[in-house]
Structure formats: C-alpha cells, structure tokens
C-alpha cells in the first residue's frame, strides 16, 4: 500500500450544531479525521451517527460550527461560498447514492457540466468527457439521457462526472446503496480502479462488505470517530 | 460558458413545454397589445397631422364658443362675415352653414348633413387644398338647386350609386348633382352634401345664420397677428365669449393632447396585462426553482457558484421574454395592420398604419427586460440555496 504523509483532507475537532427551534442538535461532536493523499478510506457508521453531516464536511458542502477543515492545506471555513464552490469543483468529485445526474442533460453533457463551471473550453470538455465515458464503458451511450440508462449505467456516468476536473479526492456517499449487488460490484470495481490510478477515495457506507475494500475503516459513532482502528494492509 | 447556460435554459424550457408556452402566451398578449396600440395611435396622430397639412397653414376658423354640435345653430351671422370681409389681410372669407335635413334619393330617404357654402369662386377658395373632382364641376355663382357631393354619398349612402346629373331631394326640393369629389379620406368630408349657402338657409329656415367661418389669410407668416385681429374685430360686435378663433395649429394641439391622454390610458392598460404576464413568468420560475431544488444542490456540489445558478435561471426567464416579445411584436403588428384595413373599409382611409421597426425592437427589448426582472427573484432564491439543503430535497 502506497502512502504519503501529506494530508489531502484534514478535520480537526469539528463540531456541527444545528439549532431547530429551541432544540440544539449536536450532529458532530469533535470529529477529527486525517485523510492522506492516495488513501482509500471508508467511513462506516449506523444511521444517526452523523454520517451525512460528516459527508457534508468532508465534501466541503458545509462549514463547521467550530473546528477546522483543511482541504489540501487550505482552511475552508474561511472561504466564501463561491470560492468554496470553485474549490469543490476542482478538488473533489462526488458520487452520490441517488446518482444525481441532471435529467435534462445527456450523459455526455452531465460529464461536461463540472468543466463548464470551471470555464474549460468546449473542445477540451468534449474530448475529456468522451474519454471518461469510454473509461466507464459507456462510450456508446454518450447521447442518452439518464432516464434512458439503467441504475448501474447512471452511477457509472456519475463516476465519469466526478472525474471531469481530475480532482484529487473522490467522495462516494453510499455509492451502491441504490443498486443491486451485481451492479454494485461493478461500481466498486471502478472505484478501486480509480484508487489504483492514484486518486484518494473516501467512501461513506454502512455496509461491512463494501468497507472491506478500503485501506482503512473509520467508525463514526455519536458524531465522532471511534478510537479503535482497524487496519488492513 | 454563457452559451452553455443559454443551451441549458432552452433544454429546460423544452422539457416543460406546455408550461413554457403558457407563460410565453401571457407575455405575447401584453406585448402584442402594447405594440398594436402604439402603432395604431401613431398612425392616427400622423394622419391627423397630414390632414391638417392639407388644410394648409393659411387658414383660420371662427366658430361658436365651445365647438359643440356642428349642426347646432351658432351665434354667428352674415353680419360677422361682412365685417371680416372688410379686413385687408384676408384673401377669402367663406361662411359655412351646416344643417341636418331629410335627403331622398329614389325611394330611399334618410337624415343627412348638408353644408351651405358660397357658390361663387369655389375652385379658388379651395384652390390651395388638395381637393379634386372625380366627376362634374364645382357649384357656380347664382346657382340655386345644385349640389356637389362627397365620394361616399355617391358610393355608399344610398343603395344605388348617386351619379352626376341625377337628382337628390333635399327637404322635398329637387337638387341636381353637378359634381362628385374625389376621396378625401375622412368620413365627415367624404359624406358632404354641398349646396349654395342661400339655399341652405332657406332649407333650414334660418335667414342669416352661419355655423362656421373659414378665412384664408394673405400672408401665412402673420397667422397669429391676423387671428388676434379677427378676435378684436368680432369682439366689437359681439360678446367675446360667444365665439372662438382657432388656427390649425391650435386645433392640432388640442386633438394631439386628447390623443396623448387616450394613448397613455390605453397603453397603461396594456402595460398592466404585460405586468400580469411578468407575474406569470415569476410564478412559473418559482415553481421551476422548487422542482429543481435537488438539481441546484447537485450543480453546486460539482462546482457551480451562486452566480452560475443565478445566470442559468435568469437566462430561462429571459428566453421566455425574448420568445414572447418576438411573437407579441409580430402579432401586434398584424393587429395594427388589420385595424388599418378595417378603418379604410369604414371610411377612414387617412388612417395609415405604418409599421415601425423601432417599436418592434423596443417591444422585444422591453419584453426581455420584463422576463429577466420577473426571473430575477426566483433566480436569486435558487442561487442562495445551500447545497446541503438542496441535496436533501426530494
């Protein structure tokens, strides 16, 4: 297992407190996590453990109430919304449980979308999108809309999209949650393939079998990482 | 990048076609009515001006105070005419007597307006006007039982066409039609039945009466001075409040300001319908934002900034405005053309509706602005959505 010492995402004592009327909900209670470049980390936890909130934090979709989040050394809690969106678009690729493709756009256009937001030229966008869709073995489906694709195919388009801007980190949130076990395996195959090409993969799941694919499993309980670590070599 | 947003906007609009077209329709109605109303009322203004240009800049009109019904008896009499004829600044002084009397042609009988005019020098009194005879001749001095008629009296007033050398019975007296005027373009003038003023007075039973006096001045540059002189001359013989001296310019200004008010009111009403159209866009865009909340969250998570989201939605409402404005301007132009055709058929061939590209372009631009403004608030709401909230939304 290759491992450098450089952190790509580092959470330091992150608290997230939601106020719902008079009630304060402490979704994260001092979460610390250090993901190094090229790692494959699984975050596992039962429902209610603050998993979704953790995904939002790791994915820089939200900023913590207290604590620090460093993305490639930069403190994101100090950034404005638009800078954050730009950085997210460049450095993190999302793979969602519900695929979350844009229904009105074709597979090709969906894959090009993150590049549109980064101002990539149309020519480069098309070239890259074709390459990526070919890589996930959907080269013959580029003009199909999501509704014309199976769940597994949609998730592969989503994986291609997550790679559009060549991000360092792929954040997969229950990537096989909406798929049957066979297509789920195929999706896992692609994620592992990405890991081999040097991407950092962070996968959030409740599924033990999936978590086993990772280099390292972190258990999230009650809004923080359980100290006992299970390492695989 | 902006082109991509435009393409996405078109895709999204196509994706909910029925709703998009209904929203567009709201704008079409508003822009069409504004364009049509402005075009028609500009045509009206132009034709009134044109009509007054025909009258010329050397005429002054004296009538009874308050304008009023032209068939009503005014306080003016032949004495006023005689008095004015003594002024050296005047080329011609032409009294008119207008009366409503029964007119019969063949077996058909109806009430019509006749105008009594001096029968001498008719061609010279009107020489500077753009009037011509279609057939026959003008009235001649000393003639009593002759009449000169407008084109619509000949063509439309009676079931059978009235021809030269046929007879009209006016108040049971026989009049020979000696001439027919060419089309003038307004129904008042084209429906005229001219008889010698002495005969008209006999028919109406009002010996000295004059409804209106038209004077032609020698030097058009002295219009205002001469108008004042006429005013003073008549004030000596009658109450100053019983008559009005008007120059074509004054009449034109009066008509113009009435027309302006009508235009403001009508265009105002049309603008309200455009406002409603704008609210339609806003409504549709809010629904749209709500429906695509999840999509907005996805786009934000893959790198869309607030501005990107805002632009996408504003482009959509802008396209609605553009399409609605283009169709609306085309429709409005067609409607105003139709009004022009209908007016010509109804006797107002002077109403020349001219299509103005300026108004069409303005209409379309205005519509785009309405689209963008109506979409701005929903778009802002969309752009302000937090990615985590938007992603959670189903």
PDB file of C-alpha atoms in Angstrom, chain B residues 234-387:
ATOM      1  CA  UNK B 234     -65.532  90.450 -33.729  1.00  0.00           C
ATOM      2  CA  UNK B 235     -65.315  91.457 -30.081  1.00  0.00           C
ATOM      3  CA  UNK B 236     -66.556  94.888 -31.141  1.00  0.00           C
ATOM      4  CA  UNK B 237     -69.835  93.476 -32.420  1.00  0.00           C
ATOM      5  CA  UNK B 238     -70.444  90.550 -30.080  1.00  0.00           C
ATOM      6  CA  UNK B 239     -69.707  89.070 -26.689  1.00  0.00           C
ATOM      7  CA  UNK B 240     -66.122  87.796 -26.580  1.00  0.00           C
ATOM      8  CA  UNK B 241     -67.189  84.549 -25.016  1.00  0.00           C
ATOM      9  CA  UNK B 242     -69.642  83.661 -27.743  1.00  0.00           C
ATOM     10  CA  UNK B 243     -67.087  82.714 -30.370  1.00  0.00           C
ATOM     11  CA  UNK B 244     -63.730  81.075 -30.882  1.00  0.00           C
ATOM     12  CA  UNK B 245     -60.939  81.890 -33.286  1.00  0.00           C
ATOM     13  CA  UNK B 246     -58.774  78.891 -33.948  1.00  0.00           C
ATOM     14  CA  UNK B 247     -55.701  78.350 -36.055  1.00  0.00           C
ATOM     15  CA  UNK B 248     -54.984  74.862 -37.447  1.00  0.00           C
ATOM     16  CA  UNK B 249     -52.050  74.652 -35.078  1.00  0.00           C
ATOM     17  CA  UNK B 250     -54.289  75.201 -32.062  1.00  0.00           C
ATOM     18  CA  UNK B 251     -56.790  72.618 -33.247  1.00  0.00           C
ATOM     19  CA  UNK B 252     -53.984  70.197 -33.941  1.00  0.00           C
ATOM     20  CA  UNK B 253     -52.543  70.749 -30.482  1.00  0.00           C
ATOM     21  CA  UNK B 254     -55.921  70.206 -28.868  1.00  0.00           C
ATOM     22  CA  UNK B 255     -56.501  66.995 -30.771  1.00  0.00           C
ATOM     23  CA  UNK B 256     -52.944  65.960 -30.076  1.00  0.00           C
ATOM     24  CA  UNK B 257     -53.300  66.341 -26.348  1.00  0.00           C
ATOM     25  CA  UNK B 258     -56.585  64.418 -26.324  1.00  0.00           C
ATOM     26  CA  UNK B 259     -54.931  61.703 -28.349  1.00  0.00           C
ATOM     27  CA  UNK B 260     -51.986  61.643 -25.962  1.00  0.00           C
ATOM     28  CA  UNK B 261     -54.275  61.100 -22.987  1.00  0.00           C
ATOM     29  CA  UNK B 262     -56.103  58.298 -24.764  1.00  0.00           C
ATOM     30  CA  UNK B 263     -52.789  56.746 -25.720  1.00  0.00           C
ATOM     31  CA  UNK B 264     -51.451  56.906 -22.175  1.00  0.00           C
ATOM     32  CA  UNK B 265     -54.613  55.304 -20.789  1.00  0.00           C
ATOM     33  CA  UNK B 266     -54.722  52.537 -23.385  1.00  0.00           C
ATOM     34  CA  UNK B 267     -51.031  51.743 -23.248  1.00  0.00           C
ATOM     35  CA  UNK B 268     -51.305  51.835 -19.458  1.00  0.00           C
ATOM     36  CA  UNK B 269     -53.981  49.163 -19.580  1.00  0.00           C
ATOM     37  CA  UNK B 270     -51.871  47.114 -21.976  1.00  0.00           C
ATOM     38  CA  UNK B 271     -48.916  47.546 -19.641  1.00  0.00           C
ATOM     39  CA  UNK B 272     -50.996  46.036 -16.845  1.00  0.00           C
ATOM     40  CA  UNK B 273     -51.530  42.941 -18.962  1.00  0.00           C
ATOM     41  CA  UNK B 274     -47.770  42.796 -19.505  1.00  0.00           C
ATOM     42  CA  UNK B 275     -47.280  43.087 -15.760  1.00  0.00           C
ATOM     43  CA  UNK B 276     -49.613  40.140 -15.306  1.00  0.00           C
ATOM     44  CA  UNK B 277     -47.548  38.286 -17.899  1.00  0.00           C
ATOM     45  CA  UNK B 278     -44.443  39.099 -15.867  1.00  0.00           C
ATOM     46  CA  UNK B 279     -46.096  37.725 -12.750  1.00  0.00           C
ATOM     47  CA  UNK B 280     -46.834  34.592 -14.782  1.00  0.00           C
ATOM     48  CA  UNK B 281     -43.121  34.233 -15.510  1.00  0.00           C
ATOM     49  CA  UNK B 282     -42.303  34.767 -11.860  1.00  0.00           C
ATOM     50  CA  UNK B 283     -44.816  32.170 -10.778  1.00  0.00           C
ATOM     51  CA  UNK B 284     -43.557  29.654 -13.298  1.00  0.00           C
ATOM     52  CA  UNK B 285     -39.937  30.297 -12.350  1.00  0.00           C
ATOM     53  CA  UNK B 286     -40.616  29.857  -8.625  1.00  0.00           C
ATOM     54  CA  UNK B 287     -42.238  26.514  -9.350  1.00  0.00           C
ATOM     55  CA  UNK B 288     -39.305  25.675 -11.537  1.00  0.00           C
ATOM     56  CA  UNK B 289     -36.794  26.501  -8.789  1.00  0.00           C
ATOM     57  CA  UNK B 290     -38.752  24.394  -6.350  1.00  0.00           C
ATOM     58  CA  UNK B 291     -38.891  21.440  -8.723  1.00  0.00           C
ATOM     59  CA  UNK B 292     -35.211  21.632  -9.442  1.00  0.00           C
ATOM     60  CA  UNK B 293     -34.024  22.186  -5.892  1.00  0.00           C
ATOM     61  CA  UNK B 294     -32.183  18.888  -5.868  1.00  0.00           C
ATOM     62  CA  UNK B 295     -30.632  19.657  -9.225  1.00  0.00           C
ATOM     63  CA  UNK B 296     -29.417  23.012  -7.901  1.00  0.00           C
ATOM     64  CA  UNK B 297     -27.789  21.206  -4.971  1.00  0.00           C
ATOM     65  CA  UNK B 298     -26.055  18.798  -7.333  1.00  0.00           C
ATOM     66  CA  UNK B 299     -24.772  21.601  -9.524  1.00  0.00           C
ATOM     67  CA  UNK B 300     -23.470  23.469  -6.517  1.00  0.00           C
ATOM     68  CA  UNK B 301     -21.702  20.396  -5.207  1.00  0.00           C
ATOM     69  CA  UNK B 302     -19.944  19.895  -8.523  1.00  0.00           C
ATOM     70  CA  UNK B 303     -18.708  23.453  -8.601  1.00  0.00           C
ATOM     71  CA  UNK B 304     -21.480  25.862  -9.630  1.00  0.00           C
ATOM     72  CA  UNK B 305     -21.174  29.229  -7.912  1.00  0.00           C
ATOM     73  CA  UNK B 306     -24.174  31.306  -6.880  1.00  0.00           C
ATOM     74  CA  UNK B 307     -23.655  33.437  -9.970  1.00  0.00           C
ATOM     75  CA  UNK B 308     -23.701  30.373 -12.238  1.00  0.00           C
ATOM     76  CA  UNK B 309     -27.037  29.238 -10.809  1.00  0.00           C
ATOM     77  CA  UNK B 310     -28.466  32.751 -10.942  1.00  0.00           C
ATOM     78  CA  UNK B 311     -27.460  33.137 -14.593  1.00  0.00           C
ATOM     79  CA  UNK B 312     -28.993  29.801 -15.594  1.00  0.00           C
ATOM     80  CA  UNK B 313     -32.379  30.748 -14.209  1.00  0.00           C
ATOM     81  CA  UNK B 314     -32.299  34.346 -15.427  1.00  0.00           C
ATOM     82  CA  UNK B 315     -31.461  33.053 -18.917  1.00  0.00           C
ATOM     83  CA  UNK B 316     -34.547  30.900 -18.804  1.00  0.00           C
ATOM     84  CA  UNK B 317     -36.865  33.745 -17.932  1.00  0.00           C
ATOM     85  CA  UNK B 318     -35.029  35.980 -20.396  1.00  0.00           C
ATOM     86  CA  UNK B 319     -35.659  33.462 -23.171  1.00  0.00           C
ATOM     87  CA  UNK B 320     -39.353  33.401 -22.231  1.00  0.00           C
ATOM     88  CA  UNK B 321     -39.315  37.188 -22.562  1.00  0.00           C
ATOM     89  CA  UNK B 322     -37.486  37.056 -25.887  1.00  0.00           C
ATOM     90  CA  UNK B 323     -39.808  34.486 -27.424  1.00  0.00           C
ATOM     91  CA  UNK B 324     -42.933  36.153 -26.004  1.00  0.00           C
ATOM     92  CA  UNK B 325     -41.734  39.565 -27.134  1.00  0.00           C
ATOM     93  CA  UNK B 326     -40.934  38.430 -30.657  1.00  0.00           C
ATOM     94  CA  UNK B 327     -44.240  36.663 -31.167  1.00  0.00           C
ATOM     95  CA  UNK B 328     -46.066  39.509 -29.404  1.00  0.00           C
ATOM     96  CA  UNK B 329     -44.467  42.214 -31.542  1.00  0.00           C
ATOM     97  CA  UNK B 330     -45.292  40.269 -34.713  1.00  0.00           C
ATOM     98  CA  UNK B 331     -48.867  39.727 -33.578  1.00  0.00           C
ATOM     99  CA  UNK B 332     -49.239  43.368 -32.516  1.00  0.00           C
ATOM    100  CA  UNK B 333     -48.005  44.495 -35.925  1.00  0.00           C
ATOM    101  CA  UNK B 334     -50.510  42.222 -37.633  1.00  0.00           C
ATOM    102  CA  UNK B 335     -53.316  43.542 -35.429  1.00  0.00           C
ATOM    103  CA  UNK B 336     -52.450  47.150 -36.185  1.00  0.00           C
ATOM    104  CA  UNK B 337     -52.313  46.350 -39.907  1.00  0.00           C
ATOM    105  CA  UNK B 338     -55.748  44.804 -39.521  1.00  0.00           C
ATOM    106  CA  UNK B 339     -57.032  47.924 -37.790  1.00  0.00           C
ATOM    107  CA  UNK B 340     -55.684  49.989 -40.691  1.00  0.00           C
ATOM    108  CA  UNK B 341     -57.516  47.808 -43.218  1.00  0.00           C
ATOM    109  CA  UNK B 342     -60.715  47.903 -41.160  1.00  0.00           C
ATOM    110  CA  UNK B 343     -60.506  51.687 -40.846  1.00  0.00           C
ATOM    111  CA  UNK B 344     -60.078  52.081 -44.583  1.00  0.00           C
ATOM    112  CA  UNK B 345     -63.119  49.883 -45.152  1.00  0.00           C
ATOM    113  CA  UNK B 346     -65.038  52.018 -42.664  1.00  0.00           C
ATOM    114  CA  UNK B 347     -64.248  55.263 -44.460  1.00  0.00           C
ATOM    115  CA  UNK B 348     -61.080  56.346 -42.652  1.00  0.00           C
ATOM    116  CA  UNK B 349     -58.561  55.675 -45.359  1.00  0.00           C
ATOM    117  CA  UNK B 350     -56.484  58.514 -43.953  1.00  0.00           C
ATOM    118  CA  UNK B 351     -55.547  56.264 -41.025  1.00  0.00           C
ATOM    119  CA  UNK B 352     -52.304  54.954 -42.392  1.00  0.00           C
ATOM    120  CA  UNK B 353     -50.837  52.382 -40.051  1.00  0.00           C
ATOM    121  CA  UNK B 354     -47.120  52.381 -40.587  1.00  0.00           C
ATOM    122  CA  UNK B 355     -45.077  49.545 -39.123  1.00  0.00           C
ATOM    123  CA  UNK B 356     -42.232  50.977 -37.131  1.00  0.00           C
ATOM    124  CA  UNK B 357     -39.214  48.770 -36.603  1.00  0.00           C
ATOM    125  CA  UNK B 358     -38.264  50.967 -33.685  1.00  0.00           C
ATOM    126  CA  UNK B 359     -41.441  49.978 -31.837  1.00  0.00           C
ATOM    127  CA  UNK B 360     -40.967  46.297 -32.689  1.00  0.00           C
ATOM    128  CA  UNK B 361     -37.375  46.302 -31.414  1.00  0.00           C
ATOM    129  CA  UNK B 362     -38.380  48.278 -28.331  1.00  0.00           C
ATOM    130  CA  UNK B 363     -41.239  45.851 -27.680  1.00  0.00           C
ATOM    131  CA  UNK B 364     -38.905  42.869 -27.845  1.00  0.00           C
ATOM    132  CA  UNK B 365     -36.251  44.529 -25.675  1.00  0.00           C
ATOM    133  CA  UNK B 366     -38.868  45.562 -23.148  1.00  0.00           C
ATOM    134  CA  UNK B 367     -40.188  42.023 -23.065  1.00  0.00           C
ATOM    135  CA  UNK B 368     -36.709  40.601 -22.456  1.00  0.00           C
ATOM    136  CA  UNK B 369     -36.277  43.059 -19.596  1.00  0.00           C
ATOM    137  CA  UNK B 370     -39.635  42.030 -18.123  1.00  0.00           C
ATOM    138  CA  UNK B 371     -38.552  38.393 -18.440  1.00  0.00           C
ATOM    139  CA  UNK B 372     -35.237  38.999 -16.725  1.00  0.00           C
ATOM    140  CA  UNK B 373     -36.746  41.106 -13.950  1.00  0.00           C
ATOM    141  CA  UNK B 374     -39.506  38.584 -13.321  1.00  0.00           C
ATOM    142  CA  UNK B 375     -36.960  35.788 -13.209  1.00  0.00           C
ATOM    143  CA  UNK B 376     -34.513  37.684 -11.021  1.00  0.00           C
ATOM    144  CA  UNK B 377     -36.177  36.981  -7.694  1.00  0.00           C
ATOM    145  CA  UNK B 378     -36.740  33.258  -8.263  1.00  0.00           C
ATOM    146  CA  UNK B 379     -33.197  33.000  -9.646  1.00  0.00           C
ATOM    147  CA  UNK B 380     -31.813  34.721  -6.583  1.00  0.00           C
ATOM    148  CA  UNK B 381     -33.691  32.330  -4.369  1.00  0.00           C
ATOM    149  CA  UNK B 382     -32.246  29.423  -6.333  1.00  0.00           C
ATOM    150  CA  UNK B 383     -28.715  30.778  -6.097  1.00  0.00           C
ATOM    151  CA  UNK B 384     -28.996  31.260  -2.349  1.00  0.00           C
ATOM    152  CA  UNK B 385     -29.941  27.657  -1.681  1.00  0.00           C
ATOM    153  CA  UNK B 386     -27.395  25.884   0.468  1.00  0.00           C
ATOM    154  CA  UNK B 387     -26.019  22.812  -1.279  1.00  0.00           C
TER     155      UNK B 387
END
